[in-house]
mmCIF file of C-alpha atoms and ligand atoms in Angstrom:
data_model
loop_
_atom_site.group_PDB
_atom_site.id
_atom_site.type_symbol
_atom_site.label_atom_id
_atom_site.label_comp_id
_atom_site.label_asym_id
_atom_site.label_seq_id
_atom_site.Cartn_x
_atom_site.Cartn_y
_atom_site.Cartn_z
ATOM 1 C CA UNK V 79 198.110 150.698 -45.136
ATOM 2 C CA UNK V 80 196.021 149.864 -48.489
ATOM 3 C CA UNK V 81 198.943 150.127 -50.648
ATOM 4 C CA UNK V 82 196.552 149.720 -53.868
ATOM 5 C CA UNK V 83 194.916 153.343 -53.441
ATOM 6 C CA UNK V 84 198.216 154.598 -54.289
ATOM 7 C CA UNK V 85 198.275 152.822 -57.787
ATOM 8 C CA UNK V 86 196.069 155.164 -60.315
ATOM 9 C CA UNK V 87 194.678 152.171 -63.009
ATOM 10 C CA UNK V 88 194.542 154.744 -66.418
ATOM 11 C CA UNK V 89 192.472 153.115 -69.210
ATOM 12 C CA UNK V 90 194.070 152.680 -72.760
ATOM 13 C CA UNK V 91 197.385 153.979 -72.202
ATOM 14 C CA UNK V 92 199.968 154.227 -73.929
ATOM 15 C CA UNK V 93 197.992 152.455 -76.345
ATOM 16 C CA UNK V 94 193.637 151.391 -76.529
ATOM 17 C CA UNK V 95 193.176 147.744 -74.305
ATOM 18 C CA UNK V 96 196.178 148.635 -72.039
ATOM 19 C CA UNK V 97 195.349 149.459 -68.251
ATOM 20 C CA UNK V 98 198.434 151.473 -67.332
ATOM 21 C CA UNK V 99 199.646 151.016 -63.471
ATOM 22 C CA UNK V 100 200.408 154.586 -62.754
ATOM 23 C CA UNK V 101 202.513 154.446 -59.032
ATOM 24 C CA UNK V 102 203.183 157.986 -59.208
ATOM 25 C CA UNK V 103 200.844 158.374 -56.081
ATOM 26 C CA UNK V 104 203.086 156.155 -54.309
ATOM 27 C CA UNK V 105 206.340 157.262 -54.884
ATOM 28 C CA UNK V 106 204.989 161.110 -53.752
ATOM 29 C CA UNK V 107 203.689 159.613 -50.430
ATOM 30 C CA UNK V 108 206.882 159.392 -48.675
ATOM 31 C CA UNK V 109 205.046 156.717 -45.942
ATOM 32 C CA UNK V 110 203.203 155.119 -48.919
ATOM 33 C CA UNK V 111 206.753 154.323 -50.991
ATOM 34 C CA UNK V 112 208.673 153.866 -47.246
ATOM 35 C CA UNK V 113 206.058 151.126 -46.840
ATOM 36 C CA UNK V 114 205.932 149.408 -50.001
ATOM 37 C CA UNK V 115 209.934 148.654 -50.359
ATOM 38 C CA UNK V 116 209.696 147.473 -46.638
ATOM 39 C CA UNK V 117 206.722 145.088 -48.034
ATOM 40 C CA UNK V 118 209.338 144.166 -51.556
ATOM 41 C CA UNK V 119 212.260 143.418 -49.178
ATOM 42 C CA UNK V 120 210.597 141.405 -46.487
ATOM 43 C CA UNK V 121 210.168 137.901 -48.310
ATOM 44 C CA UNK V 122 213.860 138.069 -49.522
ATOM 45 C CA UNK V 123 215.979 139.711 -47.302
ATOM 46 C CA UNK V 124 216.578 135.741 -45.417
ATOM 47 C CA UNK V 125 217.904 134.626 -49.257
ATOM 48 C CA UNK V 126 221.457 136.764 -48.160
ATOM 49 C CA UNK V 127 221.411 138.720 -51.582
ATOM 50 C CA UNK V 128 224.357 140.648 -52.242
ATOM 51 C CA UNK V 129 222.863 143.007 -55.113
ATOM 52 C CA UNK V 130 220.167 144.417 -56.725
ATOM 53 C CA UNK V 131 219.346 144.347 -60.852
ATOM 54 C CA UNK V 132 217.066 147.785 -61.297
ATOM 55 C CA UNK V 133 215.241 147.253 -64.722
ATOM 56 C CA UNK V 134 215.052 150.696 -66.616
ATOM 57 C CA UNK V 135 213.304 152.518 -65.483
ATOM 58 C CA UNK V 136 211.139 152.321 -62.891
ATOM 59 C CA UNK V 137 212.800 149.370 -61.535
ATOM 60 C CA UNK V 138 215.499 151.757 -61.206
ATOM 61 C CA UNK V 139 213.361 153.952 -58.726
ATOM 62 C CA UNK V 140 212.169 150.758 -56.629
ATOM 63 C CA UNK V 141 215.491 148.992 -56.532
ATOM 64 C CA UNK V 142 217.677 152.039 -55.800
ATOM 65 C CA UNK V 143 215.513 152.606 -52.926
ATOM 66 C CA UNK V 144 215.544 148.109 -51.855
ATOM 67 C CA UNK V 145 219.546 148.232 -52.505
ATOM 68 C CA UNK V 146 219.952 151.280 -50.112
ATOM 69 C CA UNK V 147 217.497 149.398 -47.514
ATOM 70 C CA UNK V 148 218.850 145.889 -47.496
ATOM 71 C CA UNK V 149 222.166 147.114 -47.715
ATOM 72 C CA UNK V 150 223.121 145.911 -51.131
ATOM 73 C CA UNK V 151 224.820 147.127 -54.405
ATOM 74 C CA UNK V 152 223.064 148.321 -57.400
ATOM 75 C CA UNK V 153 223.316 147.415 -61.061
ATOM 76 C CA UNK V 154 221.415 149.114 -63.618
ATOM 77 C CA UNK V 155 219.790 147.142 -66.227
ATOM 78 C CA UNK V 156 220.075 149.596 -69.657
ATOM 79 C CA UNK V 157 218.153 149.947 -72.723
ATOM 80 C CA UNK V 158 220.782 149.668 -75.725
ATOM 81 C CA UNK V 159 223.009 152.302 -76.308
ATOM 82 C CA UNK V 160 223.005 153.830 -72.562
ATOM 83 C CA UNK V 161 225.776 152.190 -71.280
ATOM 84 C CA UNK V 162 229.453 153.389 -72.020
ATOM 85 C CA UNK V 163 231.681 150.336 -71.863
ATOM 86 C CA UNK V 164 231.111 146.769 -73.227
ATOM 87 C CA UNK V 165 227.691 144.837 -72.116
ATOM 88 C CA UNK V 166 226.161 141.671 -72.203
ATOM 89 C CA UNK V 167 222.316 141.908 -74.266
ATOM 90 C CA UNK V 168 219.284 140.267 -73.493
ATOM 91 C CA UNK V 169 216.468 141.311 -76.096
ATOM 92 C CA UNK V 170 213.067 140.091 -75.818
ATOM 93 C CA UNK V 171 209.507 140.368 -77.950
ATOM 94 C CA UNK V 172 207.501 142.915 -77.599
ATOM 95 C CA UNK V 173 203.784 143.074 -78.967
ATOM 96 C CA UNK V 174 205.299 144.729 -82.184
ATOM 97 C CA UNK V 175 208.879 143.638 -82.241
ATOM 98 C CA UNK V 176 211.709 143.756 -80.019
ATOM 99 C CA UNK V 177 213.596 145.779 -77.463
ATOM 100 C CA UNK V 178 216.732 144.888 -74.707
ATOM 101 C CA UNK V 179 218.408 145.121 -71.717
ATOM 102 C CA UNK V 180 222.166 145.665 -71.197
ATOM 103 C CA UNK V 181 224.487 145.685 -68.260
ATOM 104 C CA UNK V 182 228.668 146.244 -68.181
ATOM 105 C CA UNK V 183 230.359 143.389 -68.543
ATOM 106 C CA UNK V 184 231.944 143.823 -65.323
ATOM 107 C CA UNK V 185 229.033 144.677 -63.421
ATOM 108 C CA UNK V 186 229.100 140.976 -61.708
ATOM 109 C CA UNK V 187 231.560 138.688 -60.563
ATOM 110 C CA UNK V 188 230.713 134.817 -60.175
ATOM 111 C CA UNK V 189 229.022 133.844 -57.234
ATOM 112 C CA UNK V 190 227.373 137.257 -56.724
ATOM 113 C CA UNK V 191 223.575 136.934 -55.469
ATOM 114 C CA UNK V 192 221.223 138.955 -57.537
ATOM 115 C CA UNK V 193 217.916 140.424 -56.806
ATOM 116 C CA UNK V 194 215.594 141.404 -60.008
ATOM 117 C CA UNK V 195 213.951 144.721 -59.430
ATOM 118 C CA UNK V 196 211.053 146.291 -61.976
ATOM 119 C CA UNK V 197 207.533 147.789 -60.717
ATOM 120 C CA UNK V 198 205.069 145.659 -62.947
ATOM 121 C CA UNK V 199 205.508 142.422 -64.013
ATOM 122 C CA UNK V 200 203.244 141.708 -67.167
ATOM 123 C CA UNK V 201 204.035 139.078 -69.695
ATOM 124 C CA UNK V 202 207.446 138.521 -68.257
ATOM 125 C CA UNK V 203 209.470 139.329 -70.983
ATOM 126 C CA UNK V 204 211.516 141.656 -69.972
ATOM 127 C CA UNK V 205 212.449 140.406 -66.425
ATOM 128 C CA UNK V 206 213.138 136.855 -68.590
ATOM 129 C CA UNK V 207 215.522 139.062 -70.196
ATOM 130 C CA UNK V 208 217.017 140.317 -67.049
ATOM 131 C CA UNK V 209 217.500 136.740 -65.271
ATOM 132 C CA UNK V 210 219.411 135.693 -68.780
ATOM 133 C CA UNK V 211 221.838 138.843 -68.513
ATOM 134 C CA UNK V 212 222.506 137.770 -64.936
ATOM 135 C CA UNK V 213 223.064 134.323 -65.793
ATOM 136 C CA UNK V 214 225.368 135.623 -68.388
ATOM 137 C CA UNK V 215 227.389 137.480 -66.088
ATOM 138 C CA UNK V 216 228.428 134.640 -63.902
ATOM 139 C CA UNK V 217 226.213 135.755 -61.323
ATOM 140 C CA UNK V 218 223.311 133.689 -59.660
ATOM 141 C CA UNK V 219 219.585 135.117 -60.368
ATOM 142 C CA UNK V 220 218.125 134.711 -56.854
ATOM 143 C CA UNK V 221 214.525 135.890 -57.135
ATOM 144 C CA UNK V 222 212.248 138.324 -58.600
ATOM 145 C CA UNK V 223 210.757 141.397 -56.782
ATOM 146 C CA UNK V 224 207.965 143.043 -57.921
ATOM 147 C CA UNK V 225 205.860 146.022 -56.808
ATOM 148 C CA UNK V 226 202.564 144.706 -58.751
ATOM 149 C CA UNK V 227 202.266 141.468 -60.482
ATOM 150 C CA UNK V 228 199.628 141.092 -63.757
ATOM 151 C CA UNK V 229 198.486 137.685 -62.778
ATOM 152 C CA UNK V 230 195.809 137.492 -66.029
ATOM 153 C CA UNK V 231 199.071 137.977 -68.165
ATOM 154 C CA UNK V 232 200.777 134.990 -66.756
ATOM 155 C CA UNK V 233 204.966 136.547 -66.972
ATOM 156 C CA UNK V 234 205.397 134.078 -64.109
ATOM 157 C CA UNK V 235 205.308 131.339 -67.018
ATOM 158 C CA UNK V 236 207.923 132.491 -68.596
ATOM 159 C CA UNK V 237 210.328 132.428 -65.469
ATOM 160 C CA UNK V 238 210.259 129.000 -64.509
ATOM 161 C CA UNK V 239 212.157 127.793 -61.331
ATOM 162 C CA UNK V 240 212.715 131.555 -60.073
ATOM 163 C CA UNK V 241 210.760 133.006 -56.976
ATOM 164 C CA UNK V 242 208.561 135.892 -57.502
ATOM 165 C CA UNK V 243 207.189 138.013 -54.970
ATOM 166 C CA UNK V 244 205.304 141.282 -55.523
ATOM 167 C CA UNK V 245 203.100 143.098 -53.080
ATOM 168 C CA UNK V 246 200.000 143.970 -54.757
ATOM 169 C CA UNK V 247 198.560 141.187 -57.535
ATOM 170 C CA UNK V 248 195.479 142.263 -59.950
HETATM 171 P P1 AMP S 584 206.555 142.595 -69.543
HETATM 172 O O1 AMP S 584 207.873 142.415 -70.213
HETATM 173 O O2 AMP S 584 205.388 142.375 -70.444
HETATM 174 O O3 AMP S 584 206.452 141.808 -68.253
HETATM 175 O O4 AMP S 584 206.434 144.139 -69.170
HETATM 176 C C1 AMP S 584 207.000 144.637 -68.024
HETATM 177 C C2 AMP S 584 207.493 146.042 -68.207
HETATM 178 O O5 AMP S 584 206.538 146.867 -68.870
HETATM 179 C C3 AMP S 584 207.738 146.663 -66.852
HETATM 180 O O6 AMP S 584 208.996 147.319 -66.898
HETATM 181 C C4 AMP S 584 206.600 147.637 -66.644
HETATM 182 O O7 AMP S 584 207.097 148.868 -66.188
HETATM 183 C C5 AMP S 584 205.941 147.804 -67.997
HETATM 184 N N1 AMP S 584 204.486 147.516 -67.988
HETATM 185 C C6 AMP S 584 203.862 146.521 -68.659
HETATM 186 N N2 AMP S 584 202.534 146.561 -68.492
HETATM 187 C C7 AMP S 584 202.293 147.622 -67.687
HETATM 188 C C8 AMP S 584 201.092 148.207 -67.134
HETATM 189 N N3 AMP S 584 199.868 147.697 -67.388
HETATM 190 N N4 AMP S 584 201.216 149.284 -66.334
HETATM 191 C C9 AMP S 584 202.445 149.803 -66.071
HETATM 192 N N5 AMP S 584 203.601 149.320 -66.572
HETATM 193 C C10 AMP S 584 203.534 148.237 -67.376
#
């Protein structure tokens, strides 16, 4: 199946220079979205993970769906300000400033086996974030899964010593 004539490439948005991944065609093919989680979890299903870190938010949409495949819990990775109880924050740049990621405090216990979850990887920011809340948690960062990977942008420089996998690469 040619996974990449699901992905809708949408020039200058949300803002001019930007070539927005739009996987809205996937996700409303239910064979299309079946096959690309199958595709995310087959490189990392051998590493024994025992959860799944869902970036917000559409790493919520393809991890929910990898966690319920492989078997595996789910942990939601929050903007600041969702999450009701105490967190651990990551922040991270931005192209104008900064944003962040929280998850519960308790959302880990040591020697828990995490799997990073987000759609796009770009400069690698935010799923350098992600790996750092993990690693705060006590937990071990195991790889990163990716539906598409910006290779131009280089993120994978920014996440040294981690495997990355993602199914489609432009
Ligand atoms: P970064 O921190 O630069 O790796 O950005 C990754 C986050 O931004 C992911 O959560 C993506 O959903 C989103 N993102 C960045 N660039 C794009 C793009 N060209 N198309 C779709 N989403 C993007």
């Amino acid at each position: 199946m040619d996974l990449r004539s699901f992905v809708r490439e949408v020039p200058d948005f949300p803002k001019p220079g930007i070539s927005f991944k739009d996987i809205t065609p996937l996700l409303t093919d239910a064979g299309a979205f079946a096959h690309a989680v199958e595709r995310m979890a087959e490189p990392v299903s051998a590493m024994l993970p025992t959860h799944v870190l869902g970036l917000e938010s559409r790493g919520f949409i393809f991890g929910s769906a990898l966690a319920q495949k492989m078997g595996l819990g789910f942990v939601p990775a929050r903007k600041p300000g969702k999450l009701p109880l105490p967190v651990f924050q990551e922040s991270y740049g931005l192209e104008y400033g900064t944003d962040a990621l929280e998850i519960h405090r308790d959302a880990f216990k040591a020697g828990d086996r995490v799997l990073i979850v987000d759609d796009v990887l770009a400069t690698g920011g935010t799923a350098a974030a992600a790996r750092r809340l993990v690693e705060s948690a006590g937990a071990q960062p195991l790889a990163l899964t990716l539906f598409i990977e910006l290779g131009f942008l280089a993120g994978r420089a920014k996440l040294p010593g981690l495997p990355i996998f993602s199914v489609l690469r432009y």
